[in-house]
CSV table of C-alpha atoms and ligand atoms in Angstrom, one decimal:
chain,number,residue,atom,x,y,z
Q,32,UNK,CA,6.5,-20.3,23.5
Q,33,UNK,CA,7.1,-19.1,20.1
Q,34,UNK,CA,6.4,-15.3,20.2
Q,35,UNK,CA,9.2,-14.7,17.0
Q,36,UNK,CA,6.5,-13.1,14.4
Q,37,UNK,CA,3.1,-13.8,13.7
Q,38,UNK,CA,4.2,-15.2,10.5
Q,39,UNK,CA,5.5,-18.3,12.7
Q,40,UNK,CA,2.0,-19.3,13.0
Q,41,UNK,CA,-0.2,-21.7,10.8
Q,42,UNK,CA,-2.7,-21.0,8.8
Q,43,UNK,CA,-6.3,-21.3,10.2
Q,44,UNK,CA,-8.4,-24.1,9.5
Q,45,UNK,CA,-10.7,-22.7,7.5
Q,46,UNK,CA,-7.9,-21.3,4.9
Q,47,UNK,CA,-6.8,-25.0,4.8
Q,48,UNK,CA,-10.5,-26.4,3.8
Q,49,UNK,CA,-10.8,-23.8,1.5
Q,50,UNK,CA,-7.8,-24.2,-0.4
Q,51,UNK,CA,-8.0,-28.0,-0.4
Q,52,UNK,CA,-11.8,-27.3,-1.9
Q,53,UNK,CA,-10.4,-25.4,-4.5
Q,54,UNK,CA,-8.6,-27.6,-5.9
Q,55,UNK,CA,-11.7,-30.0,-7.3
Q,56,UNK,CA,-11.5,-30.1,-10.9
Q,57,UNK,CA,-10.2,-27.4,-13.2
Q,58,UNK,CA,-10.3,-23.6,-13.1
Q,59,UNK,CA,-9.7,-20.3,-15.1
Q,60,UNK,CA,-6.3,-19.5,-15.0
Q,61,UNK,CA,-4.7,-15.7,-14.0
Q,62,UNK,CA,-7.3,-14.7,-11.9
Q,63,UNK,CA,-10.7,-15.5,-14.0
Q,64,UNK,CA,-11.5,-17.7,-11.8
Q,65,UNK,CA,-14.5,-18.2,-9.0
Q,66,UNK,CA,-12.6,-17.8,-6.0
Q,67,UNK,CA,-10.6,-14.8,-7.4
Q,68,UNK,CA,-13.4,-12.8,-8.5
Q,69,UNK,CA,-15.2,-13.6,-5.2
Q,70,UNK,CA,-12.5,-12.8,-3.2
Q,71,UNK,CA,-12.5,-9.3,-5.0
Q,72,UNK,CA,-15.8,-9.2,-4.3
Q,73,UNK,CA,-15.9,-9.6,-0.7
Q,74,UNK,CA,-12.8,-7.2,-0.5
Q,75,UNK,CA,-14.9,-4.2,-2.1
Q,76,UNK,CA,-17.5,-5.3,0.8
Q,77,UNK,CA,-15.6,-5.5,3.9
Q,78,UNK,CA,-14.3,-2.0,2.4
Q,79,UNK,CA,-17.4,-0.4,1.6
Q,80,UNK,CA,-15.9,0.4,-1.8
Q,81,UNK,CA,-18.0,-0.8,-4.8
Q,82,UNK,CA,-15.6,0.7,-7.1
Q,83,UNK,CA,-12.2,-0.6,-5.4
Q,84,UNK,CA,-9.9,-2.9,-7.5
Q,85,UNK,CA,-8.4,-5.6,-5.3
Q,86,UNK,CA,-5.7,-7.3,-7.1
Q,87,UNK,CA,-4.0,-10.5,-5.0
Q,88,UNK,CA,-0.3,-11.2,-4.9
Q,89,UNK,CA,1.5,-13.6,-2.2
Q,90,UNK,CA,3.7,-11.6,0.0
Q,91,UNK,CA,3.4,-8.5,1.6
Q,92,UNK,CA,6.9,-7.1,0.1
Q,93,UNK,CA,5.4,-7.7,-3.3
Q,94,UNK,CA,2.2,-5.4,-2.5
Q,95,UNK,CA,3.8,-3.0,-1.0
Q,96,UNK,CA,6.5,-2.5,-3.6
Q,97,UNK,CA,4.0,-2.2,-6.2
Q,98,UNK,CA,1.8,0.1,-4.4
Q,99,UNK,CA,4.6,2.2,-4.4
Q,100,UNK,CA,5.2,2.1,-8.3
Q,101,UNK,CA,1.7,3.1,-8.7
Q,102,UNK,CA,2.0,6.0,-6.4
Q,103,UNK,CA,5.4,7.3,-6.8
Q,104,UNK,CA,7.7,8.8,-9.8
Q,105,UNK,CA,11.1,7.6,-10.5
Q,106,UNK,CA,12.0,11.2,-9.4
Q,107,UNK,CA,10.0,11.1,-6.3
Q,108,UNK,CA,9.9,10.8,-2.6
Q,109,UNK,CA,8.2,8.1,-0.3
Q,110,UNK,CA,7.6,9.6,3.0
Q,111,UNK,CA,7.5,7.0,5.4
Q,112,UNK,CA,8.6,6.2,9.1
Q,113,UNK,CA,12.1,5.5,10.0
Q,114,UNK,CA,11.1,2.1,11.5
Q,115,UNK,CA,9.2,1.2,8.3
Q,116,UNK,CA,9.1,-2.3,6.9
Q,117,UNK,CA,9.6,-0.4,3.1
Q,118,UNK,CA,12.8,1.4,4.6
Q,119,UNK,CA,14.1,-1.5,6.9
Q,120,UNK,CA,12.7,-5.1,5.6
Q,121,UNK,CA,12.3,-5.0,1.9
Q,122,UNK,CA,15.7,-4.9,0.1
Q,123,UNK,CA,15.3,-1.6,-1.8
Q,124,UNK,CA,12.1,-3.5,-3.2
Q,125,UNK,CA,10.1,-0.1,-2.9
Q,126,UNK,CA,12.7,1.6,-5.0
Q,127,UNK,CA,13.2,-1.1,-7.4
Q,128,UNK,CA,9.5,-1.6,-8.3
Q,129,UNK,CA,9.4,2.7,-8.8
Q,130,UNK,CA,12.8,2.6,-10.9
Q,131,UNK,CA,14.6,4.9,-9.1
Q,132,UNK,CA,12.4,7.0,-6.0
Q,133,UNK,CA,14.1,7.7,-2.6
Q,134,UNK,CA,13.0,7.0,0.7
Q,135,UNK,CA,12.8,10.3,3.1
Q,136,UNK,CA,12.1,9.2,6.6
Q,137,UNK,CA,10.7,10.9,9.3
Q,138,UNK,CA,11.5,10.0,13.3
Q,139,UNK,CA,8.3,10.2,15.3
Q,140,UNK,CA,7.7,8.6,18.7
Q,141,UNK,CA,6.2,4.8,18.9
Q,142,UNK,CA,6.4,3.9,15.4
Q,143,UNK,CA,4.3,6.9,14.3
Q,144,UNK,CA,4.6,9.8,12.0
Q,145,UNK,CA,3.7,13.2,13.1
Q,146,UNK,CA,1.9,15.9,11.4
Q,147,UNK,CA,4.6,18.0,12.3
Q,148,UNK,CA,6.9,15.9,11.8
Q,149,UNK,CA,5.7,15.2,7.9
Q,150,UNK,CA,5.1,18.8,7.7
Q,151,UNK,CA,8.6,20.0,8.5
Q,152,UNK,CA,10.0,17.0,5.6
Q,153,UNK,CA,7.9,18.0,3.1
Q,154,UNK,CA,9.1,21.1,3.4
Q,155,UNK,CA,12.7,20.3,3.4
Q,156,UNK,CA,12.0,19.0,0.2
Q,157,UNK,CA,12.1,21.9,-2.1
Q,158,UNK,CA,9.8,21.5,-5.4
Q,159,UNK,CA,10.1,23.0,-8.6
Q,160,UNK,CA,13.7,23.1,-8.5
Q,161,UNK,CA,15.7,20.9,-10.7
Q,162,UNK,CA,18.3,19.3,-9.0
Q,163,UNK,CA,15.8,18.2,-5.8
Q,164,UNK,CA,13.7,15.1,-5.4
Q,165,UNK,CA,10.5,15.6,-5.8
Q,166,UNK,CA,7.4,14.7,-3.9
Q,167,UNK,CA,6.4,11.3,-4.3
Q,168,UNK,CA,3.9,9.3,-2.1
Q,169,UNK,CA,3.3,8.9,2.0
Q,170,UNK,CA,3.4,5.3,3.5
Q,171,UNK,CA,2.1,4.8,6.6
Q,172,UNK,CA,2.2,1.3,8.2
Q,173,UNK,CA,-0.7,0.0,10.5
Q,174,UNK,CA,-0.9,-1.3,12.8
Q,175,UNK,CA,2.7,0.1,13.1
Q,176,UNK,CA,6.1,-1.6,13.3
Q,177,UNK,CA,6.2,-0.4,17.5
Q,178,UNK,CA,2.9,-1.9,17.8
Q,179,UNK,CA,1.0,0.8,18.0
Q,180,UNK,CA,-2.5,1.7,16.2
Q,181,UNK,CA,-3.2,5.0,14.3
Q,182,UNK,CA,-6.4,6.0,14.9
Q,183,UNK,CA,-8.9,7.3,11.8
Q,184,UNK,CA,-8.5,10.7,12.8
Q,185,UNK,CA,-4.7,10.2,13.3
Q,186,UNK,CA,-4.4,8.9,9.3
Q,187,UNK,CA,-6.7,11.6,7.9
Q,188,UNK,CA,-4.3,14.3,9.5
Q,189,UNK,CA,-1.2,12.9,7.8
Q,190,UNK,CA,-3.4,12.6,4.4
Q,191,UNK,CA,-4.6,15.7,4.5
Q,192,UNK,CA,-0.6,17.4,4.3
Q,193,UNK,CA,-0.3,14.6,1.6
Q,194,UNK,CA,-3.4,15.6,-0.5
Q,195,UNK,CA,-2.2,19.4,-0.1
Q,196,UNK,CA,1.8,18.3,-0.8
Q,197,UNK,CA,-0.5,16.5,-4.3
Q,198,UNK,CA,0.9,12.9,-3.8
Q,199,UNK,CA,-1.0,10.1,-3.1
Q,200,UNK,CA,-1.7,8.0,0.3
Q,201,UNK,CA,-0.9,4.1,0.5
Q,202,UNK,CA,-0.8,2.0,3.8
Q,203,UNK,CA,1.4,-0.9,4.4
Q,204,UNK,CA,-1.7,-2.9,6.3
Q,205,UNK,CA,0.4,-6.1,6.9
Q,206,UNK,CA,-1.4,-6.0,10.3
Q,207,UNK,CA,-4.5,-3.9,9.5
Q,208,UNK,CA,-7.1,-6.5,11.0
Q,209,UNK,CA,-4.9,-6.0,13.9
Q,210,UNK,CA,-5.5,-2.1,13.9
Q,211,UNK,CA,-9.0,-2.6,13.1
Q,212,UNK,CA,-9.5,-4.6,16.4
Q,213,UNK,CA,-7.3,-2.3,18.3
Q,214,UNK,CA,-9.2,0.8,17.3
Q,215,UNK,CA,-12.7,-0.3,16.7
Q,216,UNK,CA,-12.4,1.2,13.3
Q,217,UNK,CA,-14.5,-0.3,10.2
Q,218,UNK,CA,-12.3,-1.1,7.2
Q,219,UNK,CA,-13.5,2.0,5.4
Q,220,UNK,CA,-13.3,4.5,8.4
Q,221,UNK,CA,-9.3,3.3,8.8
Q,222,UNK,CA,-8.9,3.6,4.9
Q,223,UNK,CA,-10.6,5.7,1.8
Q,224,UNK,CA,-12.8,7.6,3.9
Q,225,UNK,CA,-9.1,8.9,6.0
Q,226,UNK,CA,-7.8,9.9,2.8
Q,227,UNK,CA,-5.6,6.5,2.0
Q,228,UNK,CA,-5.4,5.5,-1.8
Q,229,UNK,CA,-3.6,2.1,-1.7
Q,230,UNK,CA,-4.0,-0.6,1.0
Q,231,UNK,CA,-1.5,-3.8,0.9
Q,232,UNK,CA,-4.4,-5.5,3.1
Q,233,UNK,CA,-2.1,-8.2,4.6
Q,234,UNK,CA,-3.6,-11.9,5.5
Q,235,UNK,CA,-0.9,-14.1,5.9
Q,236,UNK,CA,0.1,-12.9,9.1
Q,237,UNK,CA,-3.1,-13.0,10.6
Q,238,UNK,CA,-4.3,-16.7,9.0
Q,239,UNK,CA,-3.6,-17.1,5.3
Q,240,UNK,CA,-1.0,-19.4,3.9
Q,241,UNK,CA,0.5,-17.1,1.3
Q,242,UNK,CA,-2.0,-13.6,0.0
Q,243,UNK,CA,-2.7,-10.1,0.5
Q,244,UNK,CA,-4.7,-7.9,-1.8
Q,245,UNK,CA,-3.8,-4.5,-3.0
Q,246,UNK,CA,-7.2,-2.4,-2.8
Q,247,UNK,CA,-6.8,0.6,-5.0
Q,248,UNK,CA,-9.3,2.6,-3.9
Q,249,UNK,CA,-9.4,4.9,-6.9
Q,250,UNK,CA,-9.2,2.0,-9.9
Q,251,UNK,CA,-7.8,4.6,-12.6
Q,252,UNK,CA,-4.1,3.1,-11.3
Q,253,UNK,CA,-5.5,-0.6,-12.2
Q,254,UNK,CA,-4.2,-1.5,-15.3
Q,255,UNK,CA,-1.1,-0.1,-14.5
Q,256,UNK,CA,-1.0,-2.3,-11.6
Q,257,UNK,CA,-1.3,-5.5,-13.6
Q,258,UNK,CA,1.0,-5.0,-15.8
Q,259,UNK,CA,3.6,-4.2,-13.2
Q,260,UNK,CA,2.0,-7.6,-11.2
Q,261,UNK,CA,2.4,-9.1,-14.3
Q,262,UNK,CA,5.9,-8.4,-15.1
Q,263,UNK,CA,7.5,-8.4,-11.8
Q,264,UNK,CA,6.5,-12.1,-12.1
Q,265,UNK,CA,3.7,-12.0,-9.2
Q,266,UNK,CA,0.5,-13.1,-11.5
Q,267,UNK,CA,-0.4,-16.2,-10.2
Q,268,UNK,CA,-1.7,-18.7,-12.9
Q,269,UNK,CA,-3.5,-21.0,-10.4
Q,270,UNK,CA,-5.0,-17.9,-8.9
Q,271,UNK,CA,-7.5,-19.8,-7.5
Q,272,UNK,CA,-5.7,-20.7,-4.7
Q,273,UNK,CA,-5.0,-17.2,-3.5
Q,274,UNK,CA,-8.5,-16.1,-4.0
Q,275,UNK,CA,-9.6,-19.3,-1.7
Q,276,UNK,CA,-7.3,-18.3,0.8
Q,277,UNK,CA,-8.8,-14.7,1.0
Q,278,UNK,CA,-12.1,-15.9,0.7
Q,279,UNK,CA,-12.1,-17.8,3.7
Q,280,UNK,CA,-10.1,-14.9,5.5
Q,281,UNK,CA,-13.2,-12.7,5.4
Q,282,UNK,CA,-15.8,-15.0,5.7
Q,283,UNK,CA,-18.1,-14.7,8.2
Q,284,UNK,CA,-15.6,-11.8,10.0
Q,285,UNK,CA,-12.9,-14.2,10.8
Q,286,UNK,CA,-10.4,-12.2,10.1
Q,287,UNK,CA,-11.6,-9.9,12.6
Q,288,UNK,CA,-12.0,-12.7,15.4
Q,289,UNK,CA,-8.7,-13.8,14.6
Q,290,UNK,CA,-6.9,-10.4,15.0
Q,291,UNK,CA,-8.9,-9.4,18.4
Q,292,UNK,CA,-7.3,-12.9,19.8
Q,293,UNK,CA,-4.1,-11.9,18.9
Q,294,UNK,CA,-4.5,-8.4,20.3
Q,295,UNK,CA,-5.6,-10.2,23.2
Q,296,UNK,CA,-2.9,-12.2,24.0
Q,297,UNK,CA,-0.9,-9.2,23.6
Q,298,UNK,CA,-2.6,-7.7,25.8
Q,299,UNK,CA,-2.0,-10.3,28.6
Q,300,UNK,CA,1.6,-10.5,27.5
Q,301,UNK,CA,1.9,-6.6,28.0
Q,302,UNK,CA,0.1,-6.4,31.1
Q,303,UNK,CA,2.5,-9.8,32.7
Q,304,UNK,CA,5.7,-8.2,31.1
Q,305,UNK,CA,5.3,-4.6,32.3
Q,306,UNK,CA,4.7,-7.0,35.7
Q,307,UNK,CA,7.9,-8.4,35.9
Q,308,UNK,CA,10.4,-7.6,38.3
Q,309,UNK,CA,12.2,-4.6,36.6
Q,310,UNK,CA,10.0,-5.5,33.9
Q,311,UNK,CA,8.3,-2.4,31.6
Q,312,UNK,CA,7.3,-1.8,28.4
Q,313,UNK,CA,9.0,0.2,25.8
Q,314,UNK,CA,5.5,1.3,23.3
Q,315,UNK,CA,2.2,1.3,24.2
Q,316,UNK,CA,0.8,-2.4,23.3
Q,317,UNK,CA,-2.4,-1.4,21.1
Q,318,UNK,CA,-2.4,-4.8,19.0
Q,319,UNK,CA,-0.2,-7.7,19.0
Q,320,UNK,CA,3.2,-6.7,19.3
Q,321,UNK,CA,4.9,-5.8,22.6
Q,322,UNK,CA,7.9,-4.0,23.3
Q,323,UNK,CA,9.6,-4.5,26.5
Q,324,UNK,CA,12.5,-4.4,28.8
Q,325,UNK,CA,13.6,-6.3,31.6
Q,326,UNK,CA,16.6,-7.6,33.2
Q,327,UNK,CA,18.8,-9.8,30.9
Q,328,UNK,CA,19.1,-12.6,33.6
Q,329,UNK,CA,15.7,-13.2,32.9
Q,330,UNK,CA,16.1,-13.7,29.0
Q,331,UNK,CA,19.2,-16.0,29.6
Q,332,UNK,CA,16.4,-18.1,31.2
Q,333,UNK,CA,13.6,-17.8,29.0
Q,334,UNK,CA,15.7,-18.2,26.4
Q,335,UNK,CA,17.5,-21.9,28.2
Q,336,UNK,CA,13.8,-22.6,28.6
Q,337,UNK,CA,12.6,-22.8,25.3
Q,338,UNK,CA,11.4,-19.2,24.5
Q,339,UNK,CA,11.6,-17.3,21.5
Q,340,UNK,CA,11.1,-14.0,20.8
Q,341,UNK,CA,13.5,-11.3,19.2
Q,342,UNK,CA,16.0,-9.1,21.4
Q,343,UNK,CA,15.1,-5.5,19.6
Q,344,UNK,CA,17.9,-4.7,18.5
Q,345,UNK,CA,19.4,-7.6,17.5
Q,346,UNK,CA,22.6,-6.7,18.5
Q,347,UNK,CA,22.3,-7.0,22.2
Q,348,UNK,CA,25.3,-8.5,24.3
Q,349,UNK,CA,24.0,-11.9,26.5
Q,350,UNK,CA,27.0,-11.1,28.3
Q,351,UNK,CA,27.1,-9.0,31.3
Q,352,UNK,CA,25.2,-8.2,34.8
Q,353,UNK,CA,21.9,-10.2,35.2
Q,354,UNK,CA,20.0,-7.1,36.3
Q,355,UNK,CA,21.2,-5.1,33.3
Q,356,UNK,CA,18.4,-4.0,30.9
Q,357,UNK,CA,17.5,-6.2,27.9
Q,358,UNK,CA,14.9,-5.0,25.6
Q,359,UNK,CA,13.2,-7.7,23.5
Q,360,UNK,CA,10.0,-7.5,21.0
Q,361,UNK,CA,7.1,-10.0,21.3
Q,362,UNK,CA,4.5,-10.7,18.5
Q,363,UNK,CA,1.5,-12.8,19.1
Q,364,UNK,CA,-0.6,-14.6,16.7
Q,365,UNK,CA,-4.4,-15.6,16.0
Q,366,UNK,CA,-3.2,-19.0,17.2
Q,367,UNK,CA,-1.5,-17.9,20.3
Q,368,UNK,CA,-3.0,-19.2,23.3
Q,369,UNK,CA,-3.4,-18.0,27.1
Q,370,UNK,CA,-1.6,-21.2,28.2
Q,371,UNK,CA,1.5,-19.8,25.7
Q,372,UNK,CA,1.4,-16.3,27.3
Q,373,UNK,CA,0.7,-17.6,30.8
Q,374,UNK,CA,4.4,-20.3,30.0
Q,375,UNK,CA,6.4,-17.7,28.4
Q,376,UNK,CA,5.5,-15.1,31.6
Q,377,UNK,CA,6.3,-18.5,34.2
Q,378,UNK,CA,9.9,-18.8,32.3
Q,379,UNK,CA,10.6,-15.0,32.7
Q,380,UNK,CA,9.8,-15.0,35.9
Q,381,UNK,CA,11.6,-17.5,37.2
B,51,PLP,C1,5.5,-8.8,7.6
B,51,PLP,C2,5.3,-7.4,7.1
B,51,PLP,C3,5.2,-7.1,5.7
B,51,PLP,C4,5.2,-8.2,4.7
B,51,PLP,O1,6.4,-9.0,4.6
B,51,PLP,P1,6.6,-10.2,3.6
B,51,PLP,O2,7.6,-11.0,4.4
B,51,PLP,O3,7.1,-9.6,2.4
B,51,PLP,O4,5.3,-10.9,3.4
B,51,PLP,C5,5.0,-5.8,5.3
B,51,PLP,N1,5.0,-4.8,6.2
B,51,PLP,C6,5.1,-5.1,7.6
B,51,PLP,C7,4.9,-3.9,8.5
B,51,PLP,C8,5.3,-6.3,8.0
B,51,PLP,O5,5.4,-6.6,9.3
């Protein structure tokens, strides 16, 4: 009943083979090697984008935090969500990588920025004036931190007041197979062709042992990338590994299979929460993260049965009335099962 993160899971067994494959013999260090260049490879593919530079690093905070120093100026802004894993999970690690840059965040119902909502921050931001920040980059996570999915259309509306506002697009895609199966939308539709410049394509949560790529869709940023990489301490000399992990990510659409189980466990998981007795959930449930609240007497139990999952917020009294509202947030995994869901439902039910 382990429903913590997604990055409780394992990795799948074909990440495992490959890795263990990869380690025959010797192999080009820094990313000259076989499986890094294939890797890069089958990135550009899945994406559509021939001209795409995929560069690998091993955690999520890493590409995202370089993404941004690509994207944004010292004197800049990164627009981004209030609930955004850059503003909320990362350390000042945005800002860091940049050299200075401040985060401006914008509110917007489940985990979502608006058009208006962007619109009306940009132009709080006054440009051309000395003593303001200026505008820097957008970051949009999906699937988002609520759970929820932006469609294509949704994206290219917030890139389009970026591309007017001249800064550049870049999409925290810790979960993007996970959007991709909730939306139907091909890699490309969700990314470069909806305006986005930077992907951190995530893997580990949804597989992978330790990898994500950054796909700069435009590669005139490249170079600058590794040498940032490079000095921020992320170039891997046994590369190899990472690009074996990747490898096997995308082959054969795993990565896709993977994320549609997950999204359909959370499905289940929504559909038995919202169920409950005072049971309902708090964001829609497009992938595989659920929001949801129900009466505290029946975390105490889940909870003294073996369950886990975070109380969202964290900071939520077990004491009091039973039938008081908890609210609690549930993330499944590609290894999740129905006989997990179908338990942790059982526990909360009493
Ligand atoms: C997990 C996650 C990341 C990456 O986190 P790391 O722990 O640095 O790998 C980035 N963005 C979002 C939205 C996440 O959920």
């Amino acid at each position: 009943m382990e429903f913590a993160s997604d990055n409780t899971s394992g990795a799948t067994p074909e990440v495992l083979a490959a890795v263990v494959a990869a380690n025959a013999g010797y192999a080009a260090s820094y990313g000259a090697d076989q499986w890094t260049e294939a890797a890069q490879e089958a990135v550009r593919k899945a994406f559509e984008a021939p001209q795409a530079a995929v560069h690998l690093v091993a955690t999520g905070t890493a590409a995202n935090a370089l993404s941004a120093a690509i994207l944004c100026p010292p004197w800049g802004a990164i627009y981004s969500h209030e609930a955004a894993h850059v503003e909320v999970d990362e350390c000042g690690a945005p800002e860091f990588y940049i050299g200075g840059g401040k985060l401006v965040l914008t509110a917007g119902t489940h985990g979502k920025i608006t058009p208006e909502g962007l619109a009306a921050r940009l132009a709080r931001t006054p440009q051309g004036d000395v003593h303001h920040i200026q505008h820097g980059m957008l970051s949009l996570t999906n699937l988002t931190e609520a759970g929820t999915a932006y469609r294509p259309a949704e994206v290219a509306a917030l890139a389009a007041l970026a591309l007017k506002a001249g800064i550049g697009v870049h999409m925290d895609g810790a979960r993007f197979a996970n959007a991709l199966a909730a939306t139907g939308a091909t890699p490309a539709e969700m990314t470069w062709k909806a305006g986005v410049d930077v992907l951190s394509f995530g893997a580990s949560k949804n597989g992978a042992m330790a990898v994500e790529a950054v796909v700069i869709f435009d590669p005139a940023k490249s170079w600058e990338f590794e040498l940032r990489r490079k000095r921020a301490g992320h170039l891997f000399s046994k590369s190899r590994f990472l690009g074996a992990q990747m490898g096997a990510y995308l082959q054969d659409g795993g990565w896709l299979a993977h994320a549609a189980q997950a999204n359909r466990m959370g499905q289940r998981l929504a559909n038995g929460l919202a169920a409950l007795p005072g049971g309902r959930l708090i964001h829609p449930a497009d992938g595989n993260i659920v929001f949801a609240a129900f009466p505290r007497a029946l975390h105490v139990r889940a909870t003294a049965a073996g369950a886990h999952y975070y109380l969202w917020p964290f900071d939520q009294t077990l004491e009091g009335p039973g039938e008081e509202e908890v609210t609690a947030r549930f993330v499944c995994s590609w290894s999740t099962t129905e006989a997990d869901v179908d338990r942790l439902l059982e526990v909360l039910a009493g």
